[in-house]
Amino acid sequence: MTTPEALAQIRSLTQARLTLGSRGRSADTATTLRFALDHAQARAAVLSELDVPRIAANLGQAGLAHHIVTSAADTRDSFVRRPDLGRMLPEGAAESLRGDGGPVDVALVLGDGLSAIAAALNGAAFMTALATRLRNCGLSHGPVILARQARVALGDGIAQALQADIVVMALGERPGLSAADSLGVYITHQGSCQPGQTTPDSTRNCLSNIRAAGLSVDEAAAQALTLILAMGDTGQSGVALSKALAARALVKGD
Amino acid sequence: MRFHYDIGGTRHHFASLKVLLAKASPERSGDTLAGLAADGPVERLAAQHCLADVPLAGFLEDVMEVDGDAVSALIAEQHNPLAFAPVSSLTVGALRDWLLDPRNTGIELAALADGLTPEMAAAVSKIMRAQDLIAVAAKIEVVTRFRSTIGLRGHLSTRNQPNHPTDDSRGIAVSALDGLLMGAGDAVIGVNPATDALPDYIRICEVLEAIRTQLSIPTQHCCLGHVSTAIAAIEAGAPVDLVFQSVAGSQKANDGFGVTLAMLDEAHDAVRGLGRAPKDANLMYFETGQGAALSADAHHGMDQQTMEVRAYAVARRYQPLLVNTVVGFIGPEYLADGKQITRAALEDHFCGKLLGLPMGVDVCYTNHSFADQDDMEVLLVALASAGVSFVITVPGADDIMLNYQSLAFHDAQFIRDTLGRPPAPEFARWMAATGIGTGDVTLPGLETALSRLRLPT
């Protein structure tokens, strides 16, 4: 029969929902209800709204100002069905952001994305860790923009309004069945963007799986800073940045 | 050409056949996102009435209206006037009646496959209800073969999909064994690799080959990497059973996948050259899905369902073993909820079979869709009734690599028990010989099964 050691060994290989023990014709009640609960939690994360007071309080404790925007997708339902609206600022929002100052070196944006829970759990800590590192390198960042109903490309319009060279967009990743708290970070040099045109994903650098059981907030902030400094040096981001860095490594190697 | 239809004193205009097809499409979020959908139910019905009156011969023109598109050229090249003859004088509406007519059996429908273009199949599906899509598909038998025979009437095959987030060999093996102990994997044991690196591709093929040969399973395996990686792996002497590729309905969309017909031709020749399969075996595996072209901004103003069926022209060039519409994977911006996913799956399955393809479906959804496992299980019952060739199955319905939900190994068991759909005959004999699926045989536990395997290091 199956020993606890053997089961632990199997579980260490994969998180797949294997049938351990007896193998019936249908999944047993405990398995079925566990699956339903995991799905309910993933759905709750998708439908959750950005907890602005909590995030703002955490940012405030770290001495960081914030500014709130909502994308052109004004409701959660519209956000899910219309990704195009989630990438756009509504009329007047850019002017209002401009009034907040600028230009800055780096625009910091924290959005809900597909899991506002992830943004609430790890977003303020990530922004605090990154902002500290930026200031230590003499880079300016302005207030953290808290973005509701936000897709990645919403950051481009925000960066243009703030006259920022580089935008860091952190938002909740699409929840899987086992994790709904994963934060993703997309960093884009605005030299790659043209106003009014879609910015290709190949011009973005991405850090993913930032959560308690994944990439730590501090490690993510350190990696983000490295990318930002490289973007500042090369004026590139995404695939072009990788190519520029590879070329430079070749030159150094000579 | 312009089209119009009058309802209650209002004239509805449609600027082209492409516009008419889009406006006639049953509601789905992707067409709204693309700005192509009808302005509400009445305009949609005006378009459907209008479409029903269009002669099929009108679809022999370039419907997509993009000069030089390789998929359009392929569609024109594939059209067989002799096969088209029985329906060449019919309208779209009359074709629907013809397909449903009991005098037209699976034999007549199979003979029609090369006579219909993807746009004709898409057009008629738009004026068919769910039961029509099921009834006609159920008449058509598309049989393909490698080590197992897939698509025989009354059978339902499964892909065993043992994905792992880091492609760990033992992690893949234990999930594959979990499915095999439930009788899953007679269509293929197929892994979506986490990376597209050649060494990983080769290692995954070797892991699956070890499982297949050591357990003497009459099935085939596949690493679902890019076709260019498959070609390199074949050159390196890897045990490649099936070559996989995602395909779409326009040249621009296929460019987005980094694939051309020439590359597919080369891969098809290369895998045949390995000589691993019986003579005349089917050697390719394609995946498609509504919204793929739109997400690559390569839909050229055509609705997502018609673009999907155009992808089947690419697939049928290679007489594939398996074609699979990954229907709910793309997300709610293209198919919003369980209702739209269900409708799209029945359309894709019907259109694919009508064009002569061995259609399987990944009955699936993501966590940001308005869908759940109830929707998937009802869809499985509908697809099994329609004679689907195969469905995707994963441990506990949870794909931990691609982060979406499909069907569980248990769900295939449910359909076998409820509707009586055995797997491929060769695989059923293997199950009987090993005691899988029989109540009085004690099967080894997963850890025992895994410890008996000799996996490549």
XYZ file of C-alpha atoms in Angstrom:
711
model
C 0.000 0.000 0.000
C 0.974 3.627 -0.379
C 3.217 4.905 2.383
C 3.266 8.554 3.490
C 6.855 8.768 2.220
C 5.844 7.532 -1.228
C 2.968 10.020 -1.351
C 5.255 12.868 -0.305
C 7.688 11.854 -3.038
C 4.937 11.933 -5.683
C 3.658 15.290 -4.423
C 7.161 16.736 -4.639
C 7.242 15.970 -8.385
C 4.189 17.916 -9.436
C 1.241 19.991 -8.208
C -1.011 18.220 -10.728
C -4.309 16.982 -9.286
C -3.340 13.332 -9.418
C -5.563 10.575 -8.150
C -3.716 9.231 -5.136
C -5.003 6.195 -3.332
C -8.156 4.479 -4.563
C -9.157 5.116 -8.158
C -12.941 5.351 -8.479
C -15.098 5.966 -11.522
C -15.652 9.604 -10.568
C -13.790 12.107 -8.444
C -14.695 11.846 -4.751
C -16.630 14.494 -2.845
C -13.656 16.057 -1.080
C -11.749 16.400 -4.383
C -14.757 17.868 -6.169
C -15.485 20.446 -3.473
C -11.812 21.403 -3.188
C -11.718 22.067 -6.950
C -14.895 24.156 -6.731
C -13.434 26.204 -3.883
C -10.202 26.838 -5.782
C -12.218 28.016 -8.781
C -14.381 30.239 -6.576
C -11.245 31.859 -5.156
C -9.834 32.427 -8.634
C -13.139 33.976 -9.755
C -13.252 36.163 -6.660
C -9.749 37.404 -7.483
C -10.728 38.204 -11.081
C -13.863 40.078 -10.002
C -12.231 41.878 -7.086
C -11.840 45.667 -7.145
C -8.605 47.456 -6.318
C -8.433 48.116 -2.568
C -7.352 51.738 -2.953
C -7.603 52.822 0.722
C -5.416 49.937 1.896
C -2.802 50.413 -0.819
C -2.793 54.195 -0.376
C -2.279 53.800 3.383
C 0.644 51.403 2.825
C 2.211 53.774 0.300
C 1.645 56.729 2.625
C 3.490 54.966 5.457
C 6.451 54.637 3.104
C 6.228 58.334 2.252
C 4.949 57.743 -1.263
C 2.228 59.921 -2.795
C -0.385 58.427 -5.099
C -2.824 59.424 -7.799
C -5.872 57.375 -8.860
C -7.004 56.775 -12.428
C -9.586 54.449 -13.958
C -9.187 53.156 -17.511
C -11.820 53.674 -20.186
C -13.277 50.329 -19.038
C -15.245 51.765 -16.150
C -16.652 48.488 -14.770
C -15.159 45.086 -14.030
C -17.425 43.452 -16.605
C -16.393 45.892 -19.309
C -12.741 45.399 -18.328
C -12.945 41.616 -18.754
C -14.764 41.726 -22.097
C -13.060 44.752 -23.667
C -9.271 44.641 -23.292
C -9.027 47.592 -25.687
C -10.802 49.846 -23.166
C -8.554 48.663 -20.331
C -5.545 49.874 -22.321
C -6.912 53.426 -22.774
C -7.196 56.416 -20.475
C -10.614 58.087 -20.539
C -10.946 61.617 -21.838
C -9.381 64.196 -19.548
C -7.371 61.710 -17.479
C -4.086 62.504 -19.203
C -4.547 66.264 -18.519
C -5.293 65.548 -14.881
C -2.128 63.429 -14.581
C -0.060 66.117 -16.266
C -1.172 68.536 -13.573
C 0.562 66.292 -11.059
C 3.995 67.340 -12.198
C 6.629 65.777 -14.361
C 8.678 65.130 -16.267
C 9.980 62.145 -14.293
C 12.522 59.459 -15.141
C 10.289 56.528 -14.271
C 6.481 56.342 -14.043
C 5.288 53.879 -11.395
C 1.866 52.352 -12.009
C 0.088 49.775 -9.850
C -2.988 48.328 -11.543
C -5.553 45.677 -10.669
C -5.079 43.645 -13.858
C -6.759 40.258 -13.585
C -6.276 39.978 -9.816
C -6.755 43.041 -7.631
C -6.012 40.716 -4.708
C -2.455 40.251 -5.962
C -2.083 44.021 -6.327
C -3.340 44.555 -2.764
C -1.127 41.836 -1.259
C 2.212 42.644 -2.889
C 1.771 45.819 -4.931
C 2.517 48.497 -2.324
C 5.524 46.584 -0.984
C 6.947 46.192 -4.495
C 6.437 49.871 -5.327
C 8.061 50.913 -2.044
C 11.057 48.638 -2.595
C 11.508 49.852 -6.181
C 11.017 53.566 -5.393
C 13.709 53.400 -2.708
C 16.143 51.805 -5.145
C 15.342 54.370 -7.842
C 15.951 57.327 -5.512
C 19.238 55.777 -4.353
C 20.311 55.797 -8.007
C 19.229 59.417 -8.416
C 16.193 58.620 -10.566
C 12.908 60.518 -10.119
C 9.548 58.711 -10.162
C 6.645 60.983 -9.126
C 3.519 59.668 -7.362
C 2.492 56.006 -7.685
C -0.443 55.869 -10.097
C -3.117 53.484 -8.815
C -4.982 52.273 -11.885
C -8.381 50.609 -11.822
C -9.561 48.298 -14.646
C -6.024 48.399 -16.004
C -4.306 46.358 -18.720
C -0.567 46.500 -19.308
C -0.683 49.074 -22.111
C -2.548 51.596 -19.933
C 0.885 52.393 -18.512
C 2.048 53.785 -21.861
C -0.552 56.573 -21.832
C 0.252 57.312 -18.192
C 3.972 57.516 -18.968
C 3.299 59.913 -21.836
C 1.172 62.124 -19.576
C 3.929 62.174 -16.937
C 6.624 62.660 -19.613
C 8.431 59.614 -18.259
C 11.105 57.796 -20.242
C 10.335 54.455 -18.643
C 7.116 53.009 -17.239
C 6.866 50.234 -14.656
C 3.415 48.646 -14.735
C 2.720 46.175 -11.923
C -0.588 44.326 -11.982
C -2.332 41.138 -10.923
C -1.746 38.170 -13.233
C -4.558 35.937 -14.456
C -5.261 33.614 -11.521
C -4.559 29.943 -11.951
C -6.490 27.395 -9.948
C -3.763 27.147 -7.325
C -2.554 30.770 -7.080
C -4.540 34.017 -7.303
C -1.933 36.268 -5.631
C 0.656 36.501 -8.383
C 1.875 39.983 -9.393
C 3.352 40.635 -12.828
C 5.591 43.604 -13.710
C 6.047 45.024 -17.216
C 8.770 47.586 -17.869
C 8.812 49.541 -21.116
C 11.089 52.286 -22.446
C 8.818 54.893 -24.003
C 11.248 55.378 -26.878
C 9.676 52.139 -28.149
C 6.143 53.599 -28.033
C 4.395 55.854 -30.488
C 1.386 57.849 -29.265
C -1.870 56.487 -30.686
C -0.263 53.218 -31.816
C -0.268 49.796 -30.195
C 3.022 49.117 -28.454
C 4.231 45.629 -29.339
C 4.679 43.231 -26.408
C 8.161 42.527 -27.745
C 9.234 45.972 -26.485
C 8.406 45.093 -22.865
C 10.457 43.321 -20.227
C 8.422 41.177 -17.862
C 8.865 39.818 -14.345
C 6.199 37.349 -13.266
C 5.067 35.162 -10.391
C 5.847 37.784 -7.735
C 4.163 36.391 -4.614
C 4.895 34.852 -1.231
C 5.517 31.398 -2.730
C 7.291 32.707 -5.841
C 9.643 35.567 -6.684
C 10.069 37.780 -3.577
C 9.197 41.485 -3.655
C 12.795 42.502 -2.898
C 14.287 40.250 -5.548
C 11.724 41.513 -8.088
C 12.542 45.148 -7.240
C 16.269 44.437 -7.633
C 15.700 42.802 -11.030
C 13.434 45.680 -12.085
C 16.113 48.235 -11.181
C 18.715 46.350 -13.196
C 16.434 46.434 -16.228
C 15.611 50.124 -15.748
C 19.294 51.063 -15.552
C 20.033 49.045 -18.690
C 17.130 50.754 -20.477
C 18.481 54.132 -19.436
C 21.888 53.213 -20.855
C 20.660 51.775 -24.146
C 17.387 53.628 -24.772
C 15.861 50.212 -25.575
C 13.542 47.716 -23.910
C 12.219 44.221 -24.577
C 13.786 42.090 -27.289
C 15.821 45.098 -28.508
C 17.280 45.528 -25.008
C 18.333 41.878 -24.895
C 20.000 42.293 -28.289
C 21.738 45.513 -27.230
C 23.035 43.888 -24.049
C 24.193 40.810 -25.945
C 26.026 43.018 -28.478
C 27.663 44.970 -25.689
C 28.776 41.767 -23.990
C 30.391 40.761 -27.288
C 32.247 44.067 -27.513
C 33.427 43.752 -23.909
C 34.482 40.189 -24.615
C 36.777 41.449 -27.339
C -21.037 42.803 -54.098
C -23.635 44.454 -51.849
C -26.420 42.670 -49.973
C -29.602 43.807 -48.292
C -32.653 42.416 -46.506
C -35.919 44.082 -45.460
C -37.561 43.509 -42.107
C -40.690 45.462 -41.139
C -40.092 48.242 -43.618
C -36.443 48.673 -42.631
C -33.780 47.838 -45.191
C -30.583 46.338 -43.734
C -27.510 46.795 -45.942
C -24.357 44.677 -45.907
C -21.420 46.059 -47.847
C -19.797 42.734 -48.773
C -20.015 38.982 -48.255
C -17.369 39.334 -45.541
C -19.488 41.922 -43.710
C -22.599 39.773 -44.151
C -20.848 36.732 -42.621
C -19.755 38.774 -39.620
C -23.180 40.310 -39.031
C -24.819 36.875 -39.336
C -22.542 35.327 -36.701
C -24.218 34.294 -33.464
C -23.183 36.691 -30.712
C -19.646 36.498 -29.313
C -17.409 39.009 -27.611
C -14.530 38.782 -30.115
C -16.637 40.055 -33.006
C -17.811 42.939 -30.804
C -14.206 43.667 -29.858
C -13.297 43.737 -33.554
C -16.216 46.067 -34.298
C -17.703 43.530 -36.728
C -20.744 42.225 -34.832
C -24.356 42.972 -35.720
C -25.969 45.937 -33.960
C -28.286 43.729 -31.950
C -30.468 40.675 -32.546
C -32.658 42.092 -35.326
C -29.786 43.123 -37.568
C -28.217 39.707 -36.882
C -31.401 37.980 -38.053
C -31.622 40.223 -41.095
C -28.095 39.127 -41.943
C -28.929 35.465 -41.364
C -32.003 35.699 -43.612
C -29.936 37.441 -46.253
C -27.083 34.930 -45.937
C -29.487 31.998 -46.311
C -30.408 33.326 -49.781
C -26.808 33.674 -51.038
C -25.887 31.061 -53.681
C -22.960 28.842 -52.665
C -21.298 29.670 -55.979
C -20.911 33.236 -54.672
C -18.352 31.930 -52.151
C -15.953 30.828 -54.881
C -14.741 34.437 -55.144
C -12.050 35.702 -52.730
C -14.277 36.293 -49.688
C -11.532 37.719 -47.459
C -10.497 40.207 -50.177
C -6.777 40.300 -49.380
C -4.463 40.084 -52.364
C -1.750 37.469 -52.220
C -2.877 35.709 -49.023
C -1.418 32.183 -48.983
C -4.413 30.666 -47.160
C -6.853 32.150 -49.714
C -4.724 30.693 -52.496
C -4.765 27.314 -50.758
C -8.556 27.451 -50.407
C -8.941 28.160 -54.129
C -6.503 25.364 -54.971
C -8.292 22.825 -52.731
C -11.738 23.402 -54.175
C -12.884 20.372 -56.163
C -15.685 21.274 -58.641
C -16.661 17.613 -59.083
C -17.218 17.134 -55.356
C -19.070 20.488 -55.265
C -21.456 19.469 -58.073
C -24.249 17.966 -55.899
C -24.757 21.307 -54.105
C -23.408 23.770 -56.670
C -26.830 25.207 -57.469
C -27.920 25.564 -53.842
C -28.070 28.591 -51.582
C -26.627 28.588 -48.059
C -30.113 27.967 -46.653
C -30.763 25.102 -49.041
C -27.406 23.572 -48.092
C -28.543 23.497 -44.467
C -31.646 21.558 -45.477
C -29.565 19.290 -47.712
C -27.168 18.484 -44.864
C -30.016 17.664 -42.494
C -31.895 15.536 -45.076
C -31.722 11.902 -43.902
C -31.218 10.764 -47.517
C -27.811 12.425 -47.368
C -25.861 10.077 -45.140
C -22.278 10.087 -43.962
C -21.230 8.772 -47.369
C -22.675 11.730 -49.288
C -21.340 14.166 -46.683
C -17.831 12.719 -46.822
C -17.857 12.999 -50.617
C -18.792 16.673 -50.300
C -15.776 17.636 -48.127
C -13.448 18.653 -50.972
C -16.230 20.541 -52.724
C -16.914 22.960 -49.886
C -14.736 25.939 -49.064
C -14.196 27.046 -45.456
C -16.365 30.114 -46.076
C -19.269 27.924 -47.248
C -18.965 25.738 -44.146
C -18.781 28.804 -41.901
C -21.773 30.394 -43.649
C -24.075 27.417 -43.246
C -23.024 26.918 -39.606
C -24.148 30.470 -38.834
C -27.754 29.619 -39.670
C -27.698 26.268 -37.869
C -28.825 25.783 -34.295
C -27.008 23.588 -31.787
C -29.056 20.496 -32.660
C -28.366 21.007 -36.385
C -24.635 21.248 -35.739
C -24.786 18.059 -33.655
C -27.080 16.124 -36.014
C -25.017 16.736 -39.152
C -21.645 16.211 -37.460
C -22.907 12.931 -36.012
C -23.546 11.628 -39.542
C -19.942 12.183 -40.615
C -17.255 9.636 -39.787
C -13.652 10.820 -40.181
C -11.221 7.975 -39.434
C -7.472 8.489 -38.995
C -4.748 6.035 -38.018
C -1.317 5.789 -36.506
C -0.830 3.029 -33.904
C -4.468 3.491 -32.897
C -7.544 4.132 -35.018
C -9.307 7.373 -34.165
C -12.755 8.630 -35.115
C -14.652 5.352 -35.599
C -18.371 5.809 -35.110
C -19.398 5.292 -31.499
C -15.868 5.741 -30.138
C -14.353 8.655 -28.214
C -10.607 9.072 -27.885
C -8.657 11.227 -25.475
C -5.434 13.150 -25.461
C -3.560 12.547 -22.253
C -1.978 15.973 -21.509
C 0.591 15.563 -18.710
C 1.952 19.123 -18.716
C 4.424 20.306 -16.084
C 5.519 23.932 -15.372
C 9.239 23.106 -15.681
C 8.971 20.077 -18.007
C 10.339 17.853 -15.229
C 10.676 14.330 -16.682
C 9.272 12.505 -13.671
C 6.588 15.150 -13.159
C 5.431 14.587 -16.752
C 5.659 10.808 -16.364
C 3.595 10.625 -13.203
C 0.779 12.706 -14.731
C 0.852 10.566 -17.894
C 0.637 7.415 -15.766
C -2.271 8.908 -13.809
C -4.159 9.251 -17.093
C -3.131 5.880 -18.454
C -4.427 4.180 -15.285
C -7.785 5.837 -16.128
C -7.612 4.792 -19.800
C -6.685 8.227 -21.182
C -4.304 8.734 -24.089
C -5.474 6.685 -27.079
C -5.468 9.742 -29.391
C -2.078 10.941 -28.205
C 0.016 11.490 -25.101
C 0.924 15.090 -25.748
C 2.961 17.589 -23.709
C 2.925 21.368 -24.159
C 6.548 22.232 -23.352
C 7.233 25.158 -21.023
C 10.105 26.338 -23.240
C 10.802 25.899 -26.925
C 14.395 24.751 -26.367
C 15.532 21.863 -28.557
C 17.159 19.777 -25.766
C 13.917 19.908 -23.754
C 11.871 19.001 -26.822
C 14.064 15.952 -27.446
C 14.032 14.915 -23.779
C 10.228 15.143 -23.621
C 9.943 12.954 -26.739
C 12.292 10.439 -25.113
C 10.307 10.397 -21.864
C 7.063 9.778 -23.743
C 8.755 7.176 -25.952
C 10.000 5.348 -22.835
C 6.476 5.247 -21.419
C 4.958 4.086 -24.706
C 7.473 1.348 -25.418
C 7.951 0.018 -21.885
C 4.209 -0.257 -21.334
C 3.545 -1.400 -24.948
C 0.800 1.184 -25.414
C -0.820 1.284 -28.885
C -0.820 5.063 -29.089
C 1.397 7.906 -30.276
C 3.057 10.790 -28.511
C 3.809 14.395 -29.266
C 5.760 17.296 -27.851
C 3.773 20.366 -28.864
C 6.742 22.621 -29.594
C 7.126 24.801 -32.649
C 7.352 23.078 -36.036
C 10.882 24.411 -36.554
C 11.938 22.774 -33.271
C 10.312 19.532 -34.444
C 12.296 19.623 -37.687
C 15.537 20.168 -35.747
C 14.656 17.318 -33.352
C 13.946 14.965 -36.265
C 17.323 15.884 -37.772
C 18.894 15.109 -34.398
C 17.313 11.652 -34.481
C 14.732 12.193 -31.708
C 11.787 9.756 -31.510
C 9.141 12.082 -32.993
C 5.765 10.430 -33.632
C 3.640 13.452 -34.548
C 4.585 16.950 -35.672
C 2.487 19.650 -34.030
C 1.719 23.219 -35.029
C -0.824 25.921 -34.188
C -2.326 27.299 -37.388
C -4.701 30.139 -38.260
C -6.785 31.377 -41.163
C -4.629 34.043 -42.803
C -1.047 34.255 -43.921
C -0.461 37.180 -41.581
C -1.770 35.199 -38.603
C 0.426 32.223 -39.510
C 3.364 34.619 -39.803
C 2.564 35.558 -36.209
C 3.001 31.872 -35.299
C 6.258 31.898 -37.274
C 4.986 29.261 -39.689
C 4.600 28.947 -43.456
C 3.163 26.232 -45.665
C 6.698 25.482 -46.867
C 7.814 24.791 -43.284
C 4.839 22.504 -42.708
C 5.574 20.689 -45.975
C 9.172 20.181 -44.854
C 8.144 18.911 -41.411
C 5.570 16.557 -42.910
C 8.189 15.047 -45.213
C 10.738 14.828 -42.401
C 8.468 12.991 -39.964
C 7.343 10.595 -42.675
C 11.010 9.952 -43.415
C 11.494 8.634 -39.874
C 9.426 5.596 -40.814
C 8.019 5.169 -37.308
C 4.423 4.826 -38.446
C 2.634 2.220 -40.512
C 2.324 3.056 -44.213
C -0.378 5.677 -44.937
C -0.511 6.723 -41.289
C -1.563 10.272 -40.453
C 1.378 12.169 -38.986
C 0.385 15.731 -38.144
C -1.392 17.343 -35.209
C -2.828 20.869 -35.520
C -4.430 23.204 -33.016
C -6.659 26.159 -33.791
C -9.063 28.412 -31.942
C -11.512 31.214 -32.647
C -9.915 34.607 -32.005
C -6.352 33.580 -32.892
C -6.297 35.736 -36.035
C -7.924 38.727 -34.322
C -5.467 38.565 -31.417
C -2.651 38.834 -33.985
C -4.476 41.699 -35.748
C -4.525 39.417 -38.789
C -8.283 38.904 -39.307
C -8.620 41.402 -42.187
C -12.117 42.455 -41.124
C -13.426 38.895 -41.126
C -15.380 37.424 -38.200
C -13.545 35.049 -35.882
C -15.595 31.953 -36.693
C -15.011 32.236 -40.461
C -11.306 32.856 -39.808
C -11.255 29.709 -37.685
C -12.694 27.577 -40.480
C -10.152 29.024 -42.915
C -7.446 27.569 -40.662
C -8.903 24.121 -41.448
C -7.792 24.607 -45.072
C -4.216 24.668 -43.800
C -4.820 21.603 -41.625
C -6.439 19.464 -44.294
C -3.533 19.939 -46.686
C -1.618 17.438 -44.473
C -4.257 14.729 -43.777
C -3.600 15.152 -40.042
C -4.147 12.490 -37.395
C -5.657 15.067 -35.046
C -7.059 18.594 -35.216
C -8.048 20.272 -32.023
C -9.909 23.529 -31.431
C -8.715 24.940 -28.103
C -12.063 26.593 -27.779
C -12.132 28.356 -24.414
C -8.422 28.922 -23.910
C -8.209 32.339 -25.537
C -10.331 34.109 -22.953
C -13.554 36.054 -22.483
C -12.612 38.917 -24.797
C -13.221 36.428 -27.642
C -15.690 33.960 -26.117
C -17.220 35.544 -23.056
C -18.984 32.746 -21.235
C -20.124 29.151 -21.181
C -22.847 29.850 -23.733
C -20.442 31.357 -26.273
C -17.814 28.660 -25.678
C -20.433 25.934 -26.172
C -21.713 27.431 -29.406
C -18.171 27.968 -30.758
C -17.130 24.400 -29.927
C -20.131 22.935 -31.752
C -19.467 25.197 -34.757
C -15.771 24.338 -34.938
C -16.438 20.627 -34.605
C -19.175 20.674 -37.257
C -17.192 22.772 -39.743
C -14.045 20.712 -39.277
C -15.802 17.414 -39.842
C -17.725 18.827 -42.802
C -14.355 19.689 -44.378
C -13.129 16.155 -43.683
C -10.986 16.737 -40.592
C -10.594 14.498 -37.511
C -11.920 17.093 -35.083
C -11.175 17.072 -31.419
C -12.001 19.766 -28.905
C -10.192 21.082 -25.870
C -13.303 21.577 -23.751
C -11.861 24.339 -21.622
C -12.027 27.784 -20.054
C -9.834 30.272 -18.222
C -10.474 31.760 -14.826
C -11.436 35.155 -16.215
C -14.194 33.597 -18.377
C -17.759 33.471 -17.179
C -17.760 29.676 -17.277
C -17.256 26.713 -14.995
C -16.990 22.924 -14.955
C -20.780 22.509 -15.349
C -20.542 24.243 -18.741
C -17.687 21.972 -19.784
C -19.464 18.762 -18.805
C -22.652 19.700 -20.662
C -20.490 20.582 -23.673
C -18.737 17.209 -23.421
C -22.091 15.424 -23.561
C -23.101 17.494 -26.593
C -19.796 16.833 -28.374
C -19.896 13.124 -27.639
C -23.381 13.056 -29.177
C -21.982 14.877 -32.198
C -19.283 12.224 -32.597
C -16.222 14.230 -31.559
C -12.998 12.370 -32.400
C -11.195 13.166 -29.173
C -11.091 15.525 -26.209
C -8.243 16.807 -24.053
C -7.904 15.367 -20.547
C -5.596 16.403 -17.694
C -5.263 15.363 -14.036
C -8.220 16.740 -12.101
C -9.208 19.096 -14.986
C -6.439 21.517 -13.900
C -3.576 22.248 -16.297
C -0.862 23.466 -13.936
C 1.424 24.618 -16.760
C -0.975 26.560 -18.990
C -3.146 27.688 -16.035
C -6.585 26.866 -17.369
C -9.207 24.201 -16.807
C -9.955 21.427 -19.279
C -11.589 18.034 -18.750
C -10.376 15.521 -16.170
C -9.398 11.919 -16.925
C -12.491 11.097 -14.868
C -14.719 13.021 -17.291
C -13.824 10.655 -20.146
C -14.703 7.784 -17.837
C -18.052 9.495 -17.167
C -18.837 9.647 -20.902
C -17.826 6.010 -21.419
C -20.157 4.972 -18.594
C -23.022 7.287 -19.554
C -23.074 7.223 -23.357
C -20.975 4.110 -24.031
C -18.100 5.597 -26.026
C -15.121 3.221 -25.865
C -11.634 4.392 -26.867
C -9.831 3.301 -30.047
C -10.130 -0.507 -30.515
C -6.364 -1.136 -30.244
C -6.221 0.874 -27.028
C -9.349 -0.804 -25.646
C -7.636 -4.179 -26.139
C -4.537 -2.867 -24.327
C -6.755 -1.691 -21.460
C -8.442 -5.090 -21.272
C -5.082 -6.876 -21.268
C -3.778 -4.684 -18.455
C -7.006 -4.678 -16.447
C -7.523 -0.919 -16.712
C -11.187 -0.001 -16.445
C -12.210 -3.328 -14.905
C -13.489 -3.348 -11.350
C -11.903 -6.593 -10.130
C -8.293 -5.808 -11.040
C -6.068 -3.997 -8.570
C -3.863 -1.584 -10.484
C -0.496 -0.425 -9.194
C -0.442 2.874 -7.358
C 1.189 5.836 -9.032
C 4.433 5.539 -7.062
C 4.767 1.859 -8.002
C 4.019 2.552 -11.665
C 6.550 5.386 -11.679
C 9.255 3.328 -9.962
C 8.921 0.621 -12.628
C 9.613 3.064 -15.474
C 13.151 3.530 -16.751
C 13.214 7.183 -17.796
C 15.994 8.741 -19.836
C 18.351 10.827 -17.734
